[in-house]
mmCIF file of C-alpha atoms and ligand atoms in Angstrom:
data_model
loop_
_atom_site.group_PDB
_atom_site.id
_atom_site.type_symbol
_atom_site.label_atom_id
_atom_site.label_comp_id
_atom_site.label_asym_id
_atom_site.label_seq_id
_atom_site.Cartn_x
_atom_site.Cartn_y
_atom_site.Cartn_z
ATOM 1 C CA UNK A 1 0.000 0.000 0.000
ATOM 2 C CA UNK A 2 1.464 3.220 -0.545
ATOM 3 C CA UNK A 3 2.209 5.954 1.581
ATOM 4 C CA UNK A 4 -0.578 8.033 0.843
ATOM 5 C CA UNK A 5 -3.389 5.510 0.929
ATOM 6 C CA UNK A 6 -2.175 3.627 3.646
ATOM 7 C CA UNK A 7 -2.416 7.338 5.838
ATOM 8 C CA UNK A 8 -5.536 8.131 3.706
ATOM 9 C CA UNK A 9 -7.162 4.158 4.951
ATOM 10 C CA UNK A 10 -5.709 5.086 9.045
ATOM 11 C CA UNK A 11 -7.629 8.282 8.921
ATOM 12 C CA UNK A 12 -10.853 7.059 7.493
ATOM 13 C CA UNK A 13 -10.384 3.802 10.210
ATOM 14 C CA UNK A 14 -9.965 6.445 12.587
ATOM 15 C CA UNK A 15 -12.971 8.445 11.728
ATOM 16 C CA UNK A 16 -15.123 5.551 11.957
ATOM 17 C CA UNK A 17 -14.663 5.133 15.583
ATOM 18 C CA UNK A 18 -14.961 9.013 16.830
ATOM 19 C CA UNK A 19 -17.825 9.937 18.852
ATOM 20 C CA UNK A 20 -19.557 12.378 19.936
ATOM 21 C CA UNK A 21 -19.934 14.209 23.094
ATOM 22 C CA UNK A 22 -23.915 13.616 25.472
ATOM 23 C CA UNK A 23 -22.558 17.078 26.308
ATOM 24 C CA UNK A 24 -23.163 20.393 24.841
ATOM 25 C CA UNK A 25 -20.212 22.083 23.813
ATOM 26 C CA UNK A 26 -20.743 24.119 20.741
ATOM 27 C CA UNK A 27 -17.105 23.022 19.336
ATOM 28 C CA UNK A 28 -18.125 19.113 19.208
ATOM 29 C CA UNK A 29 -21.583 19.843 17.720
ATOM 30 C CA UNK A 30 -19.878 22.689 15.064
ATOM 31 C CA UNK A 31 -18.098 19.191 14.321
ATOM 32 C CA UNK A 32 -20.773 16.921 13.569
ATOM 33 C CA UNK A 33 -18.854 13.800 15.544
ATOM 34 C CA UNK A 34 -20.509 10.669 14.914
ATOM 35 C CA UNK A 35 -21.372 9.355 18.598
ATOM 36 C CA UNK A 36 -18.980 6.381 20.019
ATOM 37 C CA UNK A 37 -19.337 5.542 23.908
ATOM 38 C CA UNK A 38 -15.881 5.552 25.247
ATOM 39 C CA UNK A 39 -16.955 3.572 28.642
ATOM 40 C CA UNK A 40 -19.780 2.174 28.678
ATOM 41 C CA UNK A 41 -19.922 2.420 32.676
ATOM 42 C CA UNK A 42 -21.069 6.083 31.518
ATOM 43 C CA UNK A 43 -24.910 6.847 32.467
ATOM 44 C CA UNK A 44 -26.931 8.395 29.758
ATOM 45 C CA UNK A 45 -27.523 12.268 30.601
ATOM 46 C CA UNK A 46 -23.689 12.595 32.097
ATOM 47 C CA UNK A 47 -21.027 14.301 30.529
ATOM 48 C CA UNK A 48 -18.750 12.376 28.108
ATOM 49 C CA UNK A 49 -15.995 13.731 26.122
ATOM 50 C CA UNK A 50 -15.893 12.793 22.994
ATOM 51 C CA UNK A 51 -12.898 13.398 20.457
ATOM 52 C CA UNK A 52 -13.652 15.958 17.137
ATOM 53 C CA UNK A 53 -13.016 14.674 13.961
ATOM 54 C CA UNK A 54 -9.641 16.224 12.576
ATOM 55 C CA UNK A 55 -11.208 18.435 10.012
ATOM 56 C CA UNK A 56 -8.208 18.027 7.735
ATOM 57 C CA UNK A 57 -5.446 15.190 6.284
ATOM 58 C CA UNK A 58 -2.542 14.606 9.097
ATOM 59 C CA UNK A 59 -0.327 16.035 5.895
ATOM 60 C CA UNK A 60 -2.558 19.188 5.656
ATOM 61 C CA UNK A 61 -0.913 21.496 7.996
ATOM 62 C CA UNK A 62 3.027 21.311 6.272
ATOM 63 C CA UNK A 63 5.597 22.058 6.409
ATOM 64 C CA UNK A 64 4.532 24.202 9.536
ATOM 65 C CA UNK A 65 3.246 20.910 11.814
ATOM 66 C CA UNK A 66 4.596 17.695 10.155
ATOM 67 C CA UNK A 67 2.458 14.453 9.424
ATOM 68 C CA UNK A 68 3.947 12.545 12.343
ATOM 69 C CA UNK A 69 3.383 14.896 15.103
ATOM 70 C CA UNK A 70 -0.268 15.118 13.801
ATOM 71 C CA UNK A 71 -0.924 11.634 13.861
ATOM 72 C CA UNK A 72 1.104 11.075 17.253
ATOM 73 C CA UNK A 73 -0.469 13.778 19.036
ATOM 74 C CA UNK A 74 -4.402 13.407 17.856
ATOM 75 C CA UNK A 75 -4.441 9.739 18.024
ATOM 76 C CA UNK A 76 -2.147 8.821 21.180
ATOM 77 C CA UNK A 77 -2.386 11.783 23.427
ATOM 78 C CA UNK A 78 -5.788 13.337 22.299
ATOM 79 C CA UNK A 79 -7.441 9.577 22.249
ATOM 80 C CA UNK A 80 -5.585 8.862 25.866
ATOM 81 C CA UNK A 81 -6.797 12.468 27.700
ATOM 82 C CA UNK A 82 -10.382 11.593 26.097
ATOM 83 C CA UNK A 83 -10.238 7.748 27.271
ATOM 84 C CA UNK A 84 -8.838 8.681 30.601
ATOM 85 C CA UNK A 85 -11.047 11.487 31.455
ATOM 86 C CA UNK A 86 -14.652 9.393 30.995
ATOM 87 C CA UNK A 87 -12.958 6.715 32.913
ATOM 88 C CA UNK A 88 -12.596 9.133 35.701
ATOM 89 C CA UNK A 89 -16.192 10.030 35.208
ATOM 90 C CA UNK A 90 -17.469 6.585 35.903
ATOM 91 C CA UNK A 91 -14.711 5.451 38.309
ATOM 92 C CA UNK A 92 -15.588 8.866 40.492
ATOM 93 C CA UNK A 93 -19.310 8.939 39.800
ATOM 94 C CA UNK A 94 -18.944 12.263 38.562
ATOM 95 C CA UNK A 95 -22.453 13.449 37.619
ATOM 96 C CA UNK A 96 -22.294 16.896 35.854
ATOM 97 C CA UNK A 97 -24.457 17.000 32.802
ATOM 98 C CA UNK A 98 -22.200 19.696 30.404
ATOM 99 C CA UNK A 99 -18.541 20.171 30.292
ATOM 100 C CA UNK A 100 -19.352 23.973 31.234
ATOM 101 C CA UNK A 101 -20.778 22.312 34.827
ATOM 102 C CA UNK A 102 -17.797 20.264 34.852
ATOM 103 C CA UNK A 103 -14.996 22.529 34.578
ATOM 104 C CA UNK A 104 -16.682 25.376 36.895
ATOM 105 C CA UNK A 105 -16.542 22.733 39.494
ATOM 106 C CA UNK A 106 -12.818 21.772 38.763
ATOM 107 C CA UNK A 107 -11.714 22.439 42.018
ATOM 108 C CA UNK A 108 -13.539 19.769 42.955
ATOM 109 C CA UNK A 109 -12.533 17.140 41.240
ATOM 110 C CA UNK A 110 -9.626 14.722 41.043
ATOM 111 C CA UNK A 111 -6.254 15.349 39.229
ATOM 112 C CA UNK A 112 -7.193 12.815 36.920
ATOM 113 C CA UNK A 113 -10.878 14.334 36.121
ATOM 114 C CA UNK A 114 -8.972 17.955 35.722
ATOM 115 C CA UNK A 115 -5.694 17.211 33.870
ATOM 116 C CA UNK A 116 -7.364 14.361 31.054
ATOM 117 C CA UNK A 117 -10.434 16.753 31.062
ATOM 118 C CA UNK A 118 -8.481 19.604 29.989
ATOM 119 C CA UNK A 119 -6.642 17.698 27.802
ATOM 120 C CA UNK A 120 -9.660 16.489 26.276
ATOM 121 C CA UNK A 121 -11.542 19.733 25.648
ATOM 122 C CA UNK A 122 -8.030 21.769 24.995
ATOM 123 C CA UNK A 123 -6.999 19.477 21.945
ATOM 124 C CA UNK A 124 -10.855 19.786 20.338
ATOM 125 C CA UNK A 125 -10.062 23.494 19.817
ATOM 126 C CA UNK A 126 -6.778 23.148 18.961
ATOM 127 C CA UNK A 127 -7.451 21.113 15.817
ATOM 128 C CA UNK A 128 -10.377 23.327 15.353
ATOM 129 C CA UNK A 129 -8.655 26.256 15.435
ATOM 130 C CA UNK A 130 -6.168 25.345 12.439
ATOM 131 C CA UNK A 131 -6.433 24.803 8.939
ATOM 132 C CA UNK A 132 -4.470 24.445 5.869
ATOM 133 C CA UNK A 133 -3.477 27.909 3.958
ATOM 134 C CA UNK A 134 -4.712 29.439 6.956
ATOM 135 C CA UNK A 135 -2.888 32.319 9.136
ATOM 136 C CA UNK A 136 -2.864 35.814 7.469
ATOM 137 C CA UNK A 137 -4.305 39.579 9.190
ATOM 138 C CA UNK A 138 -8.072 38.790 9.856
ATOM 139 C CA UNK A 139 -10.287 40.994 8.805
ATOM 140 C CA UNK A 140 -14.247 41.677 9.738
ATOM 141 C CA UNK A 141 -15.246 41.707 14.126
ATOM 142 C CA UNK A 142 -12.277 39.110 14.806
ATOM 143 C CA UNK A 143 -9.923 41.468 12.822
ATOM 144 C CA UNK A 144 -11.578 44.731 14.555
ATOM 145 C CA UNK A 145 -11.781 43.281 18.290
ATOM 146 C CA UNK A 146 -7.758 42.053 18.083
ATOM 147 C CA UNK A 147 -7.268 45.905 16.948
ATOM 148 C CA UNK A 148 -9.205 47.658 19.331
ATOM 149 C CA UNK A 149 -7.717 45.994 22.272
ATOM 150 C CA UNK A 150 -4.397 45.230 21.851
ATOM 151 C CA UNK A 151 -3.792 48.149 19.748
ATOM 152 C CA UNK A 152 -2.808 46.422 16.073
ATOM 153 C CA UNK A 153 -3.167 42.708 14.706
ATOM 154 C CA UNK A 154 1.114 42.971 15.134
ATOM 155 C CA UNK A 155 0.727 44.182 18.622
ATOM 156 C CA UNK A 156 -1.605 41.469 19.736
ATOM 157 C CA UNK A 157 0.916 38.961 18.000
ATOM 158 C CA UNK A 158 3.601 39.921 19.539
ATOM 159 C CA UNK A 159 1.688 39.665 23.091
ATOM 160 C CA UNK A 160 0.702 36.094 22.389
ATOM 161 C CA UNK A 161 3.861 34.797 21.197
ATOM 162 C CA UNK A 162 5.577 36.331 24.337
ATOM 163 C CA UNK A 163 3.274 34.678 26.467
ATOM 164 C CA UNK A 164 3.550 31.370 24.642
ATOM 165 C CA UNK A 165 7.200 31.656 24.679
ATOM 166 C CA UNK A 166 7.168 32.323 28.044
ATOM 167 C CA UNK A 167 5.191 29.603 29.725
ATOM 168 C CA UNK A 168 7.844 27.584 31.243
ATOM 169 C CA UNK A 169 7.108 24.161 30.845
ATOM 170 C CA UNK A 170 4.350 22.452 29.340
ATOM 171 C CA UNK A 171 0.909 24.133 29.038
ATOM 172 C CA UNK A 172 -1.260 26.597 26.406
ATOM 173 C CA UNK A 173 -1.175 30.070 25.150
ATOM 174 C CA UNK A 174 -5.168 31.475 24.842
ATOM 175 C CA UNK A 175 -7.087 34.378 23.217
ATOM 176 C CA UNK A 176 -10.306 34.729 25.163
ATOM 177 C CA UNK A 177 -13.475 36.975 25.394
ATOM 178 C CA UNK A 178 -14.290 38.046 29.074
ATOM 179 C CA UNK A 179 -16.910 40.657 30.164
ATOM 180 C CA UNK A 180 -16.871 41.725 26.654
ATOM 181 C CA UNK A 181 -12.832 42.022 25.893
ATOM 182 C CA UNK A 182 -9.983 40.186 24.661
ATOM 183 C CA UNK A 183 -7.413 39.341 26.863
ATOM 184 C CA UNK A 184 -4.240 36.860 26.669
ATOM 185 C CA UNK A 185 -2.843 34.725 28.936
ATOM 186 C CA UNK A 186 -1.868 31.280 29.565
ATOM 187 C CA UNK A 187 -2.230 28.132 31.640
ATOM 188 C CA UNK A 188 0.387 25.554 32.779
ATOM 189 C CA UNK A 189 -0.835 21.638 32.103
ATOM 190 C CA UNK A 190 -3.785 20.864 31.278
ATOM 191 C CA UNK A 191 -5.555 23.464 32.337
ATOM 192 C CA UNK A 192 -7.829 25.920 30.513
ATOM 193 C CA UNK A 193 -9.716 29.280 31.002
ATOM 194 C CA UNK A 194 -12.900 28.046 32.177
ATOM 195 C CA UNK A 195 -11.876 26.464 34.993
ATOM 196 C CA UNK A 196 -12.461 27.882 38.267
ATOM 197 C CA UNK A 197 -9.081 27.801 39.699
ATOM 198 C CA UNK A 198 -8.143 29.332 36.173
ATOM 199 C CA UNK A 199 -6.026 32.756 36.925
ATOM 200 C CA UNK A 200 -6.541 33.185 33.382
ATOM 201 C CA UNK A 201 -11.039 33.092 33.252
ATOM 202 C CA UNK A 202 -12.732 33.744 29.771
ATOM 203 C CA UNK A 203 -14.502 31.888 27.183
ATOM 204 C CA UNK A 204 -11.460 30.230 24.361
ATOM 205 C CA UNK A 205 -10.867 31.715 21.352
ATOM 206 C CA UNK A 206 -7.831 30.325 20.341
ATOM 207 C CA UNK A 207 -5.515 28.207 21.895
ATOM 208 C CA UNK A 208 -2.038 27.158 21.215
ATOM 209 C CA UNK A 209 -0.457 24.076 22.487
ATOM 210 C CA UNK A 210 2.983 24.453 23.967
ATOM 211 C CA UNK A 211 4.273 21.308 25.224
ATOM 212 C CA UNK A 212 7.146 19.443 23.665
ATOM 213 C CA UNK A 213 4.412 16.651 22.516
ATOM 214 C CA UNK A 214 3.159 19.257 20.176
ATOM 215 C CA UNK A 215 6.490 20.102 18.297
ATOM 216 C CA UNK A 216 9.482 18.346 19.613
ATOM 217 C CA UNK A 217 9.726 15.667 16.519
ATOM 218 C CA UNK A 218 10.152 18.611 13.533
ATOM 219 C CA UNK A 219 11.209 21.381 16.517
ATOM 220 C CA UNK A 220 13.209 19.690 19.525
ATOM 221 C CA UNK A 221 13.848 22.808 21.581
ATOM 222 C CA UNK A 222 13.475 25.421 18.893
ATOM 223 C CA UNK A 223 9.617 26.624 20.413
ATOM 224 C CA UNK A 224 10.145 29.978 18.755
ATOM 225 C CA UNK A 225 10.276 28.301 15.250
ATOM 226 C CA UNK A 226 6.943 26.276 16.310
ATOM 227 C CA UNK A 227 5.070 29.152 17.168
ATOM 228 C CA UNK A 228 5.938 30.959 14.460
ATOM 229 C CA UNK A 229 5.079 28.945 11.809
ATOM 230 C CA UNK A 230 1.652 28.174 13.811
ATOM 231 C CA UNK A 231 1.249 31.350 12.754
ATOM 232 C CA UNK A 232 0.704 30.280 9.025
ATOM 233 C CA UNK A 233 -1.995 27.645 10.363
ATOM 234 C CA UNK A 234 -4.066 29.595 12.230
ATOM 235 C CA UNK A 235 -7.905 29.142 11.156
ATOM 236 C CA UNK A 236 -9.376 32.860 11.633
ATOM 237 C CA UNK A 237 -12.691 32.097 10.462
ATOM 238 C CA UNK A 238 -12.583 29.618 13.250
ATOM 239 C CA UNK A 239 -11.993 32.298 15.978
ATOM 240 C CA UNK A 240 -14.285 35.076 14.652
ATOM 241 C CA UNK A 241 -16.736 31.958 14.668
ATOM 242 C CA UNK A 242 -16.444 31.819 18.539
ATOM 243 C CA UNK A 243 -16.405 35.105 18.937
ATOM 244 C CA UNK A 244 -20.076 35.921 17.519
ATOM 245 C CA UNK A 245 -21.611 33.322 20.071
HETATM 246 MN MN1 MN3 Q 301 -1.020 18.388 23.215
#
């Protein structure tokens, strides 16, 4: 089998068994998952997580994130956060009904529930967020709001890439929209900005993953070059998307 069709027959395999989430987050049902029960221990009207469908080839987003880390990341670490988090919502008998419930109650929870959760919801808009040919100045509200309050599309990416390069460790870099503004920050791990014990609180606009796992196989140490060439990927229609909800 060549190359091409053997990755083209993985990735069909592989969107035959991805599911979709009892809960209601707007990013799985913008995805149109087909449903899969992870654990079957799971009681109907409780929070799953469910995995997106990548929305594009593992290829699609070269030279700027390489085959390999694509496939790696979405179907070992992605699949394992998703797995492990529903397992922690049987094993713990955790009965939230959304994944909004579930992450304003983080606190609350086990490391396990918190670190696979974020994981879990974290990756969905990170593959969501990209596309190929994407990146570019947007334009329209997205391209207005990054203007007005971080004083020029350059400005704001500058800020970002600062804060991406400087999250020591592994973790994310995030746009969000809170009481009606933009702000960027980041969040070490897992975590993400709706948790409660978030510093960083808002509803995700974009996200950018910054652990090794996400670049270390094309990048080893270089993050700089990661992030920006992510910049080339970055799916704008995507993030004005969330920002008219
Ligand atoms: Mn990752």
């Amino acid at each position: 089998m060549k190359k091409t069709s053997r990755r083209k027959f993985v990735h069909t395999a592989i969107k035959a068994t991805v599911i979709s989430s009892v809960g209601s987050s707007m990013i799985i049902d913008a995805c149109a998952a087909k449903p899969i029960q992870n654990n079957p221990a799971l009681q109907p009207g409780v929070l799953s997580f469910a995995q997106v469908k990548l929305p594009y080839e593992y290829a699609a987003l070269e030279p700027n994130i390489d085959a390999m880390t694509m496939d790696i990341h979405y179907n070992r670490h992605h699949a394992a956060y998703v797995k492990n988090v529903n397992d922690a919502i049987a094993d713990e008998k955790i009965s939230f009904s959304s994944e909004n419930e579930f992450f304003t109650n983080i606190s609350k929870l086990s490391a396990k529930a918190r670190n696979n959760g974020g994981g879990a919801y974290n990756h969905n808009l990170f593959w969501q967020v990209m596309k190929p040919n994407g990146g570019g100045v947007p334009s329209g509200k997205i391209g207005e709001a990054l203007t007005g309050s971080f004083g020029s599309f350059d400005k704001f990416k500058e800020q970002f890439t600062s804060v991406a390069m400087s999250r020591f460790g592994s973790g994310w870099a995030w746009l969000v929209k809170a009481n009606g503004k933009l702000m960027i920050g980041s969040t070490p791990n897992q975590d993400n900005p709706l948790m409660d014990l978030s510093e960083l609180k808002g509803t995700p606009l974009l996200a950018l993953d910054v652990w090794e796992h996400a670049y270390y196989l094309k990048y080893q140490n270089k993050r700089n070059e990661y992030v920006a060439n992510w910049w080339n990927v970055v799916n704008w229609d995507e993030v004005a998307r969330l920002l008219s909800l």
